[in-house]
Structures are given as structure tokens and as C-alpha cells.
XYZ file of C-alpha atoms in Angstrom:
560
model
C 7.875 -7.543 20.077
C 4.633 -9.560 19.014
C 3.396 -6.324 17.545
C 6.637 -5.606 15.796
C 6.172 -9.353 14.610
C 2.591 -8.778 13.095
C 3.325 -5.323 11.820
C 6.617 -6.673 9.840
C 4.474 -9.745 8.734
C 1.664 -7.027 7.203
C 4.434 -5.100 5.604
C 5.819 -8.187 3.430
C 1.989 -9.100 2.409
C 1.012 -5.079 1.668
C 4.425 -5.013 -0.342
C 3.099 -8.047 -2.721
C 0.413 -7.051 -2.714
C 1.023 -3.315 -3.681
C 3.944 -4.000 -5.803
C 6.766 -3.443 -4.342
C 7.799 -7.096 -4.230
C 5.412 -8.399 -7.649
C 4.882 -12.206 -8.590
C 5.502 -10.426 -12.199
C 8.702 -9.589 -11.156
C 9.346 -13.331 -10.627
C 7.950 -14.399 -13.862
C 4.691 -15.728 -12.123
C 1.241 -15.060 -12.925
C -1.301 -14.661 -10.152
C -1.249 -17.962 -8.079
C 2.123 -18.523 -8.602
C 1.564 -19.652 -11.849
C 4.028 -18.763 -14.694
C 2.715 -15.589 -17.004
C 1.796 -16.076 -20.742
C 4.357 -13.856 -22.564
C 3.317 -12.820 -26.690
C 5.744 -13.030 -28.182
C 7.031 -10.612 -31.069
C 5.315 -10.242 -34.041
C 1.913 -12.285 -32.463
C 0.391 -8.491 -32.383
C -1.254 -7.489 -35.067
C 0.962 -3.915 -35.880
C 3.533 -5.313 -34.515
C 6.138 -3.870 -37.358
C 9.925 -3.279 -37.424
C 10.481 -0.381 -35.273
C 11.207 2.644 -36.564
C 13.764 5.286 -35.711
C 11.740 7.618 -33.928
C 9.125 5.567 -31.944
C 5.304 6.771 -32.010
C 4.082 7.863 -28.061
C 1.392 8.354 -26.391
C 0.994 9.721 -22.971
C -2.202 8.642 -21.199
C -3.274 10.764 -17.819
C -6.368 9.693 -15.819
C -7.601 12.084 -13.204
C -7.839 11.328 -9.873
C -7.420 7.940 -10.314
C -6.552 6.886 -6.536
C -2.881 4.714 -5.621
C -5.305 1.330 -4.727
C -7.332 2.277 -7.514
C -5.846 -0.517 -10.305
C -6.444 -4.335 -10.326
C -2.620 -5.176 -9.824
C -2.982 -2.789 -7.087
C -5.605 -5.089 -4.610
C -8.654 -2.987 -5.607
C -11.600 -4.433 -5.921
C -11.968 -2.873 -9.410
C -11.644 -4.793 -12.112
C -9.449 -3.021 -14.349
C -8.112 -6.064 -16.444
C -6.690 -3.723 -19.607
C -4.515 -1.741 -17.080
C -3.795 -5.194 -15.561
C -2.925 -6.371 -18.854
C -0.784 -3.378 -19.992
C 1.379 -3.070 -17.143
C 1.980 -6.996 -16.291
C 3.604 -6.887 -20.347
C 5.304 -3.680 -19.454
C 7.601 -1.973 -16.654
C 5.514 -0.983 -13.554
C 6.541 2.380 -11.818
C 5.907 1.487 -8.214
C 8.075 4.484 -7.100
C 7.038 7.258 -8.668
C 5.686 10.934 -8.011
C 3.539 13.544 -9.181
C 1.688 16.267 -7.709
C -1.709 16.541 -5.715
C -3.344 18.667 -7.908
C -4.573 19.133 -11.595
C -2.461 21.882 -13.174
C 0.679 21.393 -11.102
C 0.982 17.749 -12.457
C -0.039 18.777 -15.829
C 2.377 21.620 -15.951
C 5.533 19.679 -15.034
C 4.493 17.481 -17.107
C 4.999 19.194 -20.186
C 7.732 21.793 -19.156
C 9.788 19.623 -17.691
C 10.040 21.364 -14.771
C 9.064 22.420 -10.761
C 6.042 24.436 -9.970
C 8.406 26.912 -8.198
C 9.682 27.585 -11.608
C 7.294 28.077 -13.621
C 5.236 30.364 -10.741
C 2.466 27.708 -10.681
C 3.439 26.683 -7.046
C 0.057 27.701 -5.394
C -3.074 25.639 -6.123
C -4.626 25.197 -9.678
C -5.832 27.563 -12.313
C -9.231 28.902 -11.894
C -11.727 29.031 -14.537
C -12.028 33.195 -13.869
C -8.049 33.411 -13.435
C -6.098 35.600 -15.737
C -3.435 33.231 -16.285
C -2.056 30.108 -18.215
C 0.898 28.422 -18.125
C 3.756 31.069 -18.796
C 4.834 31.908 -22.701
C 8.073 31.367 -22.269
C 8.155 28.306 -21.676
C 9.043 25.852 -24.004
C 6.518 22.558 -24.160
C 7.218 19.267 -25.024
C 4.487 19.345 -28.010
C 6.811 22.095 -29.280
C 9.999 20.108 -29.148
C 8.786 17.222 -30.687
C 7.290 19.157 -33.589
C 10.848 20.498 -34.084
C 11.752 16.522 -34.793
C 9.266 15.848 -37.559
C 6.006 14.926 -34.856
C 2.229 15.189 -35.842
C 1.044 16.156 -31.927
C -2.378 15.784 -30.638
C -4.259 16.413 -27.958
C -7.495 15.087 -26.721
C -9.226 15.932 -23.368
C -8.172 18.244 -20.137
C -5.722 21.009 -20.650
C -6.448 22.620 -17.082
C -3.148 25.029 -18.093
C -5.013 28.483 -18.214
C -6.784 30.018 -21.888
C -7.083 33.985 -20.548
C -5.923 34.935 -23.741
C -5.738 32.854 -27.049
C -2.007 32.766 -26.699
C -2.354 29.902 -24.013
C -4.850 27.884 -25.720
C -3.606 23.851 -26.627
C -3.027 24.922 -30.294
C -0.767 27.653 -29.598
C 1.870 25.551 -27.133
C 2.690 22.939 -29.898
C -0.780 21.016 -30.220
C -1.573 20.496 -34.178
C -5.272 19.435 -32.973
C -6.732 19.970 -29.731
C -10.471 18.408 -28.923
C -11.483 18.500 -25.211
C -11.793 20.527 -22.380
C -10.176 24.023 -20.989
C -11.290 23.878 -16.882
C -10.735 21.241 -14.445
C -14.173 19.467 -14.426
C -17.522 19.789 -15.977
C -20.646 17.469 -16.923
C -19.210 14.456 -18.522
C -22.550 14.600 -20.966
C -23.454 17.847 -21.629
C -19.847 19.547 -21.068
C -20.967 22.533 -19.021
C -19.891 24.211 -16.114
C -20.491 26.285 -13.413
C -17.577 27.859 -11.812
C -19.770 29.860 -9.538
C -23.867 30.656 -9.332
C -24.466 32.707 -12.543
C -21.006 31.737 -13.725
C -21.320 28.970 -16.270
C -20.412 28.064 -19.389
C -19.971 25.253 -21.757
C -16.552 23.627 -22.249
C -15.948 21.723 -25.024
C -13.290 22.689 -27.856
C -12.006 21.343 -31.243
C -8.826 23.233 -32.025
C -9.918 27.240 -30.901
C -13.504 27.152 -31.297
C -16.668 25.711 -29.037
C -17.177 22.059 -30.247
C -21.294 22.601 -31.021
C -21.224 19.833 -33.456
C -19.851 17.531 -30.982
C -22.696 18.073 -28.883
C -24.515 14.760 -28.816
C -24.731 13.693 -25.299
C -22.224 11.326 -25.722
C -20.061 10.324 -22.310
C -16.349 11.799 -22.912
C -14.438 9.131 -21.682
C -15.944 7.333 -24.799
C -16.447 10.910 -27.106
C -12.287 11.374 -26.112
C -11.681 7.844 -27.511
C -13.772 7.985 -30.735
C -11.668 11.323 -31.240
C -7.991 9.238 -30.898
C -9.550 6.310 -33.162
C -10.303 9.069 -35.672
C -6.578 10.345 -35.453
C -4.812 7.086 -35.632
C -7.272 6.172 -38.819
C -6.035 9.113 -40.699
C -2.489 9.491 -40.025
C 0.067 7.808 -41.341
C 2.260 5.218 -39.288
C 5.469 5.594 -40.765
C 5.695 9.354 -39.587
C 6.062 9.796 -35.704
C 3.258 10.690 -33.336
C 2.962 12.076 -29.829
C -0.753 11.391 -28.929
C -1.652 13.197 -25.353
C -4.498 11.519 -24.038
C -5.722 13.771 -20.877
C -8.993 11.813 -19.633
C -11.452 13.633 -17.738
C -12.203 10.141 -15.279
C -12.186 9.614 -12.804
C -12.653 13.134 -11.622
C -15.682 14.416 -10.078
C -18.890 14.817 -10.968
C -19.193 11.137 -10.561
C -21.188 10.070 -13.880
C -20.826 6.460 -15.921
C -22.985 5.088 -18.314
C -25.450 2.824 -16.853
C -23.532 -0.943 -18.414
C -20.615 -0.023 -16.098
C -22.732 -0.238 -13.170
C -23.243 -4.282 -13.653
C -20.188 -5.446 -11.412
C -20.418 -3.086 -9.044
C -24.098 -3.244 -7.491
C -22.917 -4.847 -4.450
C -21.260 -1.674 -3.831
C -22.947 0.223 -0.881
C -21.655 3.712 -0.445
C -23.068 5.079 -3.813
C -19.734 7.795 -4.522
C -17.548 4.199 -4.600
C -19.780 2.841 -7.028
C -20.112 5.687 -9.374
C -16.171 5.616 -9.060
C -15.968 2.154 -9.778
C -18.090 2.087 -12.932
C -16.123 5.374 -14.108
C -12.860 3.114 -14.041
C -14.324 0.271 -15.693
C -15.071 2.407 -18.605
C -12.081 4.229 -18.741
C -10.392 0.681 -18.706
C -12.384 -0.470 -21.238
C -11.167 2.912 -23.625
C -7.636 2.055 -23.077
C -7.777 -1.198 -24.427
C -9.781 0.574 -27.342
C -6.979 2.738 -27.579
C -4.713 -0.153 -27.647
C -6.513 -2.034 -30.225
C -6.129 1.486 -32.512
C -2.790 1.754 -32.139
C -2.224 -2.298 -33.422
C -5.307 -2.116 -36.312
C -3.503 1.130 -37.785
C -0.084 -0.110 -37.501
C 1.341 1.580 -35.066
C 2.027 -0.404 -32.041
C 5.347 -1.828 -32.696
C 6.886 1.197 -32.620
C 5.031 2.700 -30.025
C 5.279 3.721 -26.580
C 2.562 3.821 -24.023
C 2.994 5.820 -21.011
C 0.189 5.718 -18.170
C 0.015 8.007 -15.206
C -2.352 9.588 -12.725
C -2.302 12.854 -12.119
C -2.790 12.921 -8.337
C -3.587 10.567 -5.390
C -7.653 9.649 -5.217
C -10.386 11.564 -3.311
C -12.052 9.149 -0.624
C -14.881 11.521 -0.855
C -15.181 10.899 -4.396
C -15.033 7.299 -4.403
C -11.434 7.263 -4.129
C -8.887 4.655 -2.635
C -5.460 5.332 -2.152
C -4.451 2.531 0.880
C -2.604 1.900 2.492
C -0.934 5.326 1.433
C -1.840 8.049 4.121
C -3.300 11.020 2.713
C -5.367 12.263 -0.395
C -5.415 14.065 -3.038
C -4.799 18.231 -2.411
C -1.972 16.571 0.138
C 1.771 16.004 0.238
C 1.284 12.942 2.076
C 2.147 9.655 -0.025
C -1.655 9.252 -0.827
C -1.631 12.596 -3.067
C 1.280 12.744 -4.752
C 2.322 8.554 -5.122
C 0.705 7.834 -8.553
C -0.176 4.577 -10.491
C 1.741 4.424 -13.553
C 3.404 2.220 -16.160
C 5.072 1.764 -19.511
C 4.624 -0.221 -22.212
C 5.957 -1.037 -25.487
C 7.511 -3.369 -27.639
C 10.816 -1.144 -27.794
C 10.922 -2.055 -23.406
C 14.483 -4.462 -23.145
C 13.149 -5.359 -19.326
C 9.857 -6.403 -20.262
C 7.487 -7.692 -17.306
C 9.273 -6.059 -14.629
C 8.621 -3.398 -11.619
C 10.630 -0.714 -11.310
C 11.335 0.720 -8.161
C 13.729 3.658 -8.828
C 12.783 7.036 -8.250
C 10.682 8.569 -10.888
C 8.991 12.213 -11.052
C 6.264 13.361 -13.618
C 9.234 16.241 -14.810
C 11.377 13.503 -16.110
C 8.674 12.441 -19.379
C 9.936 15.405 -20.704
C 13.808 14.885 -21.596
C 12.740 11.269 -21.525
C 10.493 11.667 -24.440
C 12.329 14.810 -26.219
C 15.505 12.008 -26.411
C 13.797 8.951 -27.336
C 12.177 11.116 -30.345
C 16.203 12.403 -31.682
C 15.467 15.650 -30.412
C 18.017 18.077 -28.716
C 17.345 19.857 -25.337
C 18.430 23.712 -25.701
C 21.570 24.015 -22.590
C 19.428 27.433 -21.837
C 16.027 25.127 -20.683
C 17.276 24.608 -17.130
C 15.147 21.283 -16.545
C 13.867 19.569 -13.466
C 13.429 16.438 -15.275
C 16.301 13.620 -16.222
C 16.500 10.956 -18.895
C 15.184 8.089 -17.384
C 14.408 5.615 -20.394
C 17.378 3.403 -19.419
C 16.188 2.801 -16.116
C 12.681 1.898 -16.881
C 13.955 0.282 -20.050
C 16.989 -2.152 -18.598
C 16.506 -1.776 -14.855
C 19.317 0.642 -14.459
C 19.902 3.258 -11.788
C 17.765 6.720 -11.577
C 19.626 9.373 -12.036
C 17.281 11.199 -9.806
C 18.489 11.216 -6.098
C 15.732 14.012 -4.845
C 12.364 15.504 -5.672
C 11.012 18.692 -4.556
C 7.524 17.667 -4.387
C 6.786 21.605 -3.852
C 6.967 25.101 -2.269
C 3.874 26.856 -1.281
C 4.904 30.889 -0.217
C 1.221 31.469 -0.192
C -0.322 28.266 1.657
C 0.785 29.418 5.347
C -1.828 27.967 7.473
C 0.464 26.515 10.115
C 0.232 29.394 12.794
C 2.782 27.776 14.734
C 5.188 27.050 12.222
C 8.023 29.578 12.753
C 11.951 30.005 11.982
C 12.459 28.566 15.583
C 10.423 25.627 14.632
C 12.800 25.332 11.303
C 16.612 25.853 13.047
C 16.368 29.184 12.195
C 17.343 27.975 8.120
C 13.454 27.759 7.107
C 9.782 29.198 8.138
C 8.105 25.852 8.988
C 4.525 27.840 8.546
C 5.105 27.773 4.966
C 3.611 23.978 3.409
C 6.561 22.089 1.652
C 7.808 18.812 0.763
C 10.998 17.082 -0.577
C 12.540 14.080 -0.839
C 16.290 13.056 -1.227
C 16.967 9.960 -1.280
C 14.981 7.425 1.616
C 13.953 10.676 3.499
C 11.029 12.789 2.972
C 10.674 16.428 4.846
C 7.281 17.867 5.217
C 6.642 21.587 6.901
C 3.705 23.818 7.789
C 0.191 21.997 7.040
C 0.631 18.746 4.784
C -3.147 18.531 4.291
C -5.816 15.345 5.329
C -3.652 13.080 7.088
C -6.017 10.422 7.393
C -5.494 6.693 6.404
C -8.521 5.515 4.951
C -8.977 1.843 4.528
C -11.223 -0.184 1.902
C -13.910 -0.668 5.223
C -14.790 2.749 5.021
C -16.380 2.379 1.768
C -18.586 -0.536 3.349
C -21.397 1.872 4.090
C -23.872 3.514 1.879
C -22.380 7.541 2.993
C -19.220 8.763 3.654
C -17.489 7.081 6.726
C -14.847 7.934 8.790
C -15.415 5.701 11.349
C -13.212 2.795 10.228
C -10.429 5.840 9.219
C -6.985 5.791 11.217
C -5.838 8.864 12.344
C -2.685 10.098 14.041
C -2.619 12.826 16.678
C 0.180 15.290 17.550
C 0.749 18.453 19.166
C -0.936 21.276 17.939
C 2.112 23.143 16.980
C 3.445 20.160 14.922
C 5.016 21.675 12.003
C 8.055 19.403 10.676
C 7.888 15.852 9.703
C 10.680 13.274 8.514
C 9.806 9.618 7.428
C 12.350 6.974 5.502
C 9.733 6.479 3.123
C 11.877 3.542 1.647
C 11.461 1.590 5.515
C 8.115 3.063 6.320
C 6.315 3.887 2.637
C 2.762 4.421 4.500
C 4.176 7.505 6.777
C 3.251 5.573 10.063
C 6.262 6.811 12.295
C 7.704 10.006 12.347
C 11.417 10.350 13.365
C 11.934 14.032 13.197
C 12.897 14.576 16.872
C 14.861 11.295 16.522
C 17.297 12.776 13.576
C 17.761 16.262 13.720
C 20.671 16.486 11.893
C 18.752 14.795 8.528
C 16.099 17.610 9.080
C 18.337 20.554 8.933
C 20.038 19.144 6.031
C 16.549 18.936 4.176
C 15.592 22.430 5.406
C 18.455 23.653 3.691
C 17.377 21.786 0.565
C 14.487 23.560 0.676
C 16.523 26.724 1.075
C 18.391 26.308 -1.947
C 15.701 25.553 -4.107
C 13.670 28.505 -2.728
C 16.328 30.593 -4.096
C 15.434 29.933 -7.550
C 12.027 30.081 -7.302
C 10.269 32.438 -9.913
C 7.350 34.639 -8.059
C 4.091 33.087 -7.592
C 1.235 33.595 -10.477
C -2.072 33.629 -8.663
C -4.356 36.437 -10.373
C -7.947 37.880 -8.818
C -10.608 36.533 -10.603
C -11.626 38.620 -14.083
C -15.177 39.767 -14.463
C -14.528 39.864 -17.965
C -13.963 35.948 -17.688
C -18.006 35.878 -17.652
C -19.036 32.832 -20.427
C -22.362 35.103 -20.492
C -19.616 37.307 -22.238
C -18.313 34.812 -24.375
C -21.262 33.512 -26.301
C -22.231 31.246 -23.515
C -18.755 29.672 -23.679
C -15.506 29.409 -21.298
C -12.966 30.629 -23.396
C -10.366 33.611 -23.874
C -11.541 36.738 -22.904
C -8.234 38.697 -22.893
C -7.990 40.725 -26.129
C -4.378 41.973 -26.864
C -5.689 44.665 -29.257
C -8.091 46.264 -26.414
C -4.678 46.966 -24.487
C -2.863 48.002 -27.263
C -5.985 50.624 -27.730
C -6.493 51.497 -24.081
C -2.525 51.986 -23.671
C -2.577 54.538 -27.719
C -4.947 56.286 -25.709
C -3.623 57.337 -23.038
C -0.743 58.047 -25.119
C -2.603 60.043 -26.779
C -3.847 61.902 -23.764
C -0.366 62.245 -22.390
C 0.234 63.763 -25.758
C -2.359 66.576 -25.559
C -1.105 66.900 -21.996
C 2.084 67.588 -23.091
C 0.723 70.076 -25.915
C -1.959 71.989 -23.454
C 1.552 72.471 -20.935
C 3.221 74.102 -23.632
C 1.070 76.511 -24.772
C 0.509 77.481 -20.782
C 4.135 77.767 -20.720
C 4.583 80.120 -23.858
């Protein structure tokens, strides 16, 4: 009972101290005392909103759950601080453990099982891109009178030119095509001999932009540019796609100054990486109110994915990491703010999901969602806006066909309604299911950054059975996945394995391509890029017309 005592006691501190129960909530600044509010019209921009409001979607990468100020980290992040005490805080909501999944329900609106992105990311060498039929939100919002930009990662495929930014509803596109590269030089090498540089403005390599300058800064420049030449009283959706905090861990040397006391070198890089990202959102912000545009704007901030502890990474006291479906890859820092927010200052703890920006947005701009776009995502403005209910009740956080690593998982193992070898996660309501092999499972605490290398020592780790292939947590009791109750509720399992069933049903089949030799940047000019050309197929397939022609002719004379 003691233990239960302590355990209980840590759970009400990590809840204040993670958000879930916020002294902002309460109206009190840090200490208890009571938070400065500015009041309308004190911020410079800070003009009578128009109809349709200006947003812009900010996405760090692999920025971990711990990983913000307001979150306990020891990172000072006091723009992000700043942002979200003024705004709503998302302290319950979702995204995926990966790059391109998150990005791709992102701006579809919609599950990876859907769009046949459910397994992994999209390689560099990878025939494929997000699928052309599917509407983005770029494109919706250009319907509605938007100027849409895009600056930094696309990670969504650019085989063919088809798929590139500026083709799926981008007006201007600056930034990167693949999932990583040098954040200086803007090369990279997908394999030995495979390399390439990767940075574009609009469809072509961005040479002239090649002046050693540090993107997280270069990426800003480019939206200060932007705002400076637009005009405010027509709408804008600005989608700001950051390359930090993502591996390879490089920050300009300044950002190093708070953080020397740092031992274990990957947490340091990590930490100065953040500080300047930080530092280019409130340069953002200060755009946005210089050019007029902030008091009719909306900012949106969101992670991608859970952190990388091997990176630099924190994501306690969430179990798991990024790649995982435990609550450390897929439970995301995020926030909202604007001067259009009724329930300003407050923490929202509904269920949110990264699908649900995109009727979100597409309603708050006047547009109309076609009844033929069978979304994932709901409208959930009113509940970040006024504190109202989600509409969401369940997320399927994903089905895997082609990840079955579990060799004991089996239909035994799943009732006999679902293969527990394949990996997959949902949640409906308090309960999350997770089958086959959830990835890292690890809990790894701020001590095991105390040393100058990697460290598992201080990590907590669960053991089961070797042929463990279900687990069921009431993430709303038990938020850090600490005590499994699958062989406790049965009943609660099958009903999430059929779930699972029914959403497997409408699953589209996976897209996961060989790698293309053609994909070669030494075949490109020295430059990732498109590679597929639609008029070599059309050529290749009139020949062998052709050939099947003569055929035909060579038959007939044989025949007379």
C-alpha cells in the first residue's frame, strides 16, 4: 500500500508537471504566481480579424514528448513556452512514429491504411510518392482564394515530377525532398555511392541558395521573405516543415552556450538544435506581427513523432521512442495559438489526431469538403477553441500487413478475430490495443543522458514472455504504459481486435516499391530529384505496339 501511496503521489507531480493538470490552466504563472495576459490590440499586427484567418502550420522533427520547457526539460525553449502558455495546449494528442506517415495524414486527412503508406517511410530510391488521387489540403485551400507555401521537408515521395510540392497545391516550395541530409551543405547519402544534393526552390536544385547557411535559419529567412511580399488582407496557409531536430545532429556554435554542462555530447547537440529552432519561431512570430498578419492568424505547432534517445532525444516519462507505437512515438508536443482562440490560456485534454488539421483547417478557411473524400479527420476547432467535447472517440494509430516480426503472434493469440503477428495499434476511448512487435519498449529517464555516451544503464525495462503479442493499457489511468491488463479484460481486447478488423477491411494495398537504379543522383546532375519520365513509357509502351503490330502483319502474310 506504501508503494501504491508513493506511486499515486508521483503521478499527481508528473501530471503538473507534464501538463495534464497545468498552473496555466489555473490562471497561475510558474510559482503560483498569476500569468501576465496582453491584452488585444498590445501586439503590434494585431488587426480586426478577417473572414478567412491567415495559418500556418509549424512541424519540428523529432522533437521528443519532454523535449519543451513547459514540458520539465531542461531545455530552455522560452518562445514555445511563450506561445503555448497564450494559447490552447494539446496535452492529448497523436501522431505517428515516423516521418512520412505523420506528414501524409497530415495533409490528406486521412489513415496510412488508406492512402497505402502503412509500412515505414519513403525511401530516397523508392518509386513512389504520396498517391495522385488524393486530394491535399494545399489544394483545398487554393480552391478558397489561399496563396500556399511551403518551406522545408516534404518526405512525401518525388519519383516522378507529378509528386513534387508544386504539383499537390504548393504555389512555392523551398526545402528539402528526403528525410534528412547535412543541415549546411544539404547533401545526402542514401547509400555508399548513392548521394546527392537536396535542396529545391519550386522544381529545380536551389544552387543559388548554396551558401552554407544552417536551414533551420536558411528555412526562416525564406518565410520572412514570403510574409514581406505578400499581402495581409488576402489569406495564407504557410507550411513550415523544419528539418530540427532530426539527425545529423548539427547547431551553430552560439547555441552551444547553455548547454556545456551537458555531458553525453548527442544531448547537447540536441539541445542547441532546439534552442535555435526556438529562437526561429519567435522570428517567425515577430514576421507574422511586423507584416500585419498576426491578428488574424493561426499558429499551429506539432511534432511529427516521439524523440530518439539515441539522438539526444527525451520523451519521459512516456515509454517508448520514436519508430514505436508506444506513447513515447506517437504522443506529440503541440499547441495552438491565435488571437481568434475564445479559451485562451488553457490545456486541452480531448483527444486529438494529426488527420483532424485537415477538415479543421479546410472549415476555418470557408471551404467545402467534397461528401466523396471519405476523411479520417474531424472538425475539431470548437474543442480546442471553447473547451468543448472531441468528436473523436478512437484513433487507429496504424496497420502494418508487412511488419510481422512477432513469430509467435498467431490467430490463437488474437481469439481467432485477428493475426496478433501483424504490428498494430488503436485506441477507443481510455483503452489502447497493441499486437505483434510495438517496437523499443524502454523507459528512458533524464539520468541516462548524465553520461558522456549512450546509457542504458539508468533505462527501465519491462520483461514478459517471449510469445507476448497483445497488450491493453487505460492510457487515461496509466498514460506511461506501466501495467498491462490484457489477461485481466478479455472481453475489451476482443472488442478492439475487431476494431482492428473493421478497419482492415478498408484498407487500400500497401505501396512499398524496390529501390530504382534509375533513382541514381549521379543520374540526375548530381541531384535527388525525379527520375521517372512519363514520355520514356509512353515510348517504350508505342514500341512494343509497334512490334505487336509487325507481329500481327508477319502472321498474316504466313497465313495467306
Amino acid at each position: 500500500m506504501v508503494a501504491v501511496g508513493v506511486l499515486a503521489g508521483l503521478s499527481v507531480l508528473s501530471l503538473l508537471t507534464y501538463g495534464y493538470l497545468s498552473w496555466d490552466s489555473l490562471g497561475l504563472g510558474p510559482g503560483g504566481t498569476e500569468a501576465t495576459r496582453t491584452g488585444p490590440g498590445e501586439e503590434l499586427g494585431a488587426g480586426a480579424p478577417g473572414s478567412q484567418p491567415h495559418i500556418v502550420f509549424i512541424l519540428a522533427d523529432d522533437q521528443g514528448f519532454r523535449d519543451v520547457g513547459y514540458h520539465g526539460s531542461e531545455i530552455r525553449t522560452p518562445t514555445l513556452d511563450k506561445l503555448a502558455a497564450e494559447g490552447v495546449k494539446l496535452e492529448n494528442y497523436y501522431v505517428q512514429p515516423m516521418c512520412t506517415p505523420s506528414r501524409s495524414q497530415f495533409i490528406t486527412g486521412k489513415y496510412q491504411i488508406h492512402t497505402g503508406l502503412q509500412h515505414s517511410i519513403i525511401r530516397p530510391t523508392q518509386p513512389n510518392c504520396l498517391p495522385l488521387d488524393n486530394v491535399t489540403l494545399p489544394q483545398k485551400l487554393k480552391e478558397v482564394g489561399y496563396s500556399t507555401h511551403m518551406v522545408g521537408k516534404w518526405h512525401l515521395g518525388f519519383y516522378r515530377r507529378e509528386c513534387m510540392p508544386t504539383q499537390r497545391g504548393f504555389d512555392t516550395f523551398f526545402g528539402s525532398l528526403l528525410g534528412s541530409g547535412d543541415y549546411y551543405t544539404h547533401f545526402k547519402c542514401d547509400s555508399p555511392g548513392i548521394c546527392g544534393y537536396d535542396l529545391y526552390e519550386n522544381d529545380n536544385a536551389a544552387w543559388d541558395h548554396d551558401n552554407g547557411i544552417y536551414s533551420t535559419q536558411m528555412y526562416t529567412q525564406k518565410v520572412q521573405q514570403i510574409l514581406a511580399s505578400h499581402n495581409p488582407r488576402k489569406p495564407i496557409f504557410l507550411y513550415i516543415a523544419y528539418q530540427a531536430v532530426h539527425s545529423p545532429l548539427q547547431a551553430p556554435g552560439k547555441y552551444f552556450e547553455h548547454y556545456r554542462s551537458i555531458n553525453n555530447i548527442n544531448r547537447r547537440r540536441y539541445a542547441a538544435m532546439l534552442a535555435c529552432l526556438d529562437e526561429a519561431i519567435n522570428n517567425v512570430t515577430l514576421a507574422l506581427k511586423k507584416y500585419g498578419y498576426y491578428g488574424n492568424s493561426i499558429i499551429i505547432y506539432s511534432s511529427d513523432n516521439g524523440g530518439q534517445p539515441m539522438a539526444g532525444g527525451s520523451n519521459w516519462p512516456l515509454r517508448g521512442s520514436k519508430g514505436t507505437y508506444w506513447e513515447g512515438g506517437i504522443r506529440a508536443v503541440g499547441f495552438v495559438h491565435s488571437p481568434l482562440l475564445k479559451n485562451k490560456g488553457s490545456v486541452c485534454k480531448e483527444l486529438v489526431h494529426i488527420t483532424d488539421w485537415f477538415p479543421t483547417l479546410i472549415t476555418l478557411a470557408e471551404g467545402q469538403i467534397d461528401e466523396d473524400i471519405q476523411l479520417d479527420g474531424y472538425d475539431i476547432w470548437e474543442t480546442i477553441s471553447e473547451g468543448r467535447r472531441s468528436p473523436r472517440v478512437d484513433i487507429l494509430h496504424n496497420i502494418d500487413p508487412i511488419y510481422t516480426k512477432a513469430k509467435n503472434g498467431s490467430w490463437e493469440a488474437g481469439y481467432g478475430i485477428w493475426n496478433t503477428a501483424i504490428q498494430s495499434a488503436i485506441r477507443v476511448n481510455h483503452w489502447k490495443l497493441l499486437t505483434g512487435n510495438p517496437g523499443y519498449s524502454d523507459w528512458v529517464p533524464p539520468q541516462a543522458f548524465s553520461n558522456a555516451g549512450p546509457n542504458r544503464w539508468h533505462n527501465e525495462r519491462v520483461s514478459w514472455s517471449a510469445g507476448k503479442t497483445v497488450w491493453l493499457f487505460n492510457i487515461t489511468a496509466d498514460p506511461y504504459e506501466r501495467v498491462d491488463l490484457s489477461a485481466r479484460y478479455p472481453d475489451v481486447v476482443k472488442q478492439l481486435l475487431r476494431r482492428l478488423s473493421q478497419f482492415n477491411k478498408t484498407a487500400v494495398p500497401v505501396r512499398y516499391p524496390p529501390k530504382d537504379p534509375r533513382s541514381n543522383p549521379k543520374l540526375n546532375g548530381g541531384v535527388w530529384g525525379p527520375w521517372f519520365k512519363e514520355d520514356e513509357k509512353k515510348k517504350k509502351s508505342d514500341k512494343s505496339k509497334g512490334a505487336n503490330k509487325q507481329k500481327k502483319n508477319k502472321n498474316k502474310k504466313k497465313a495467306n
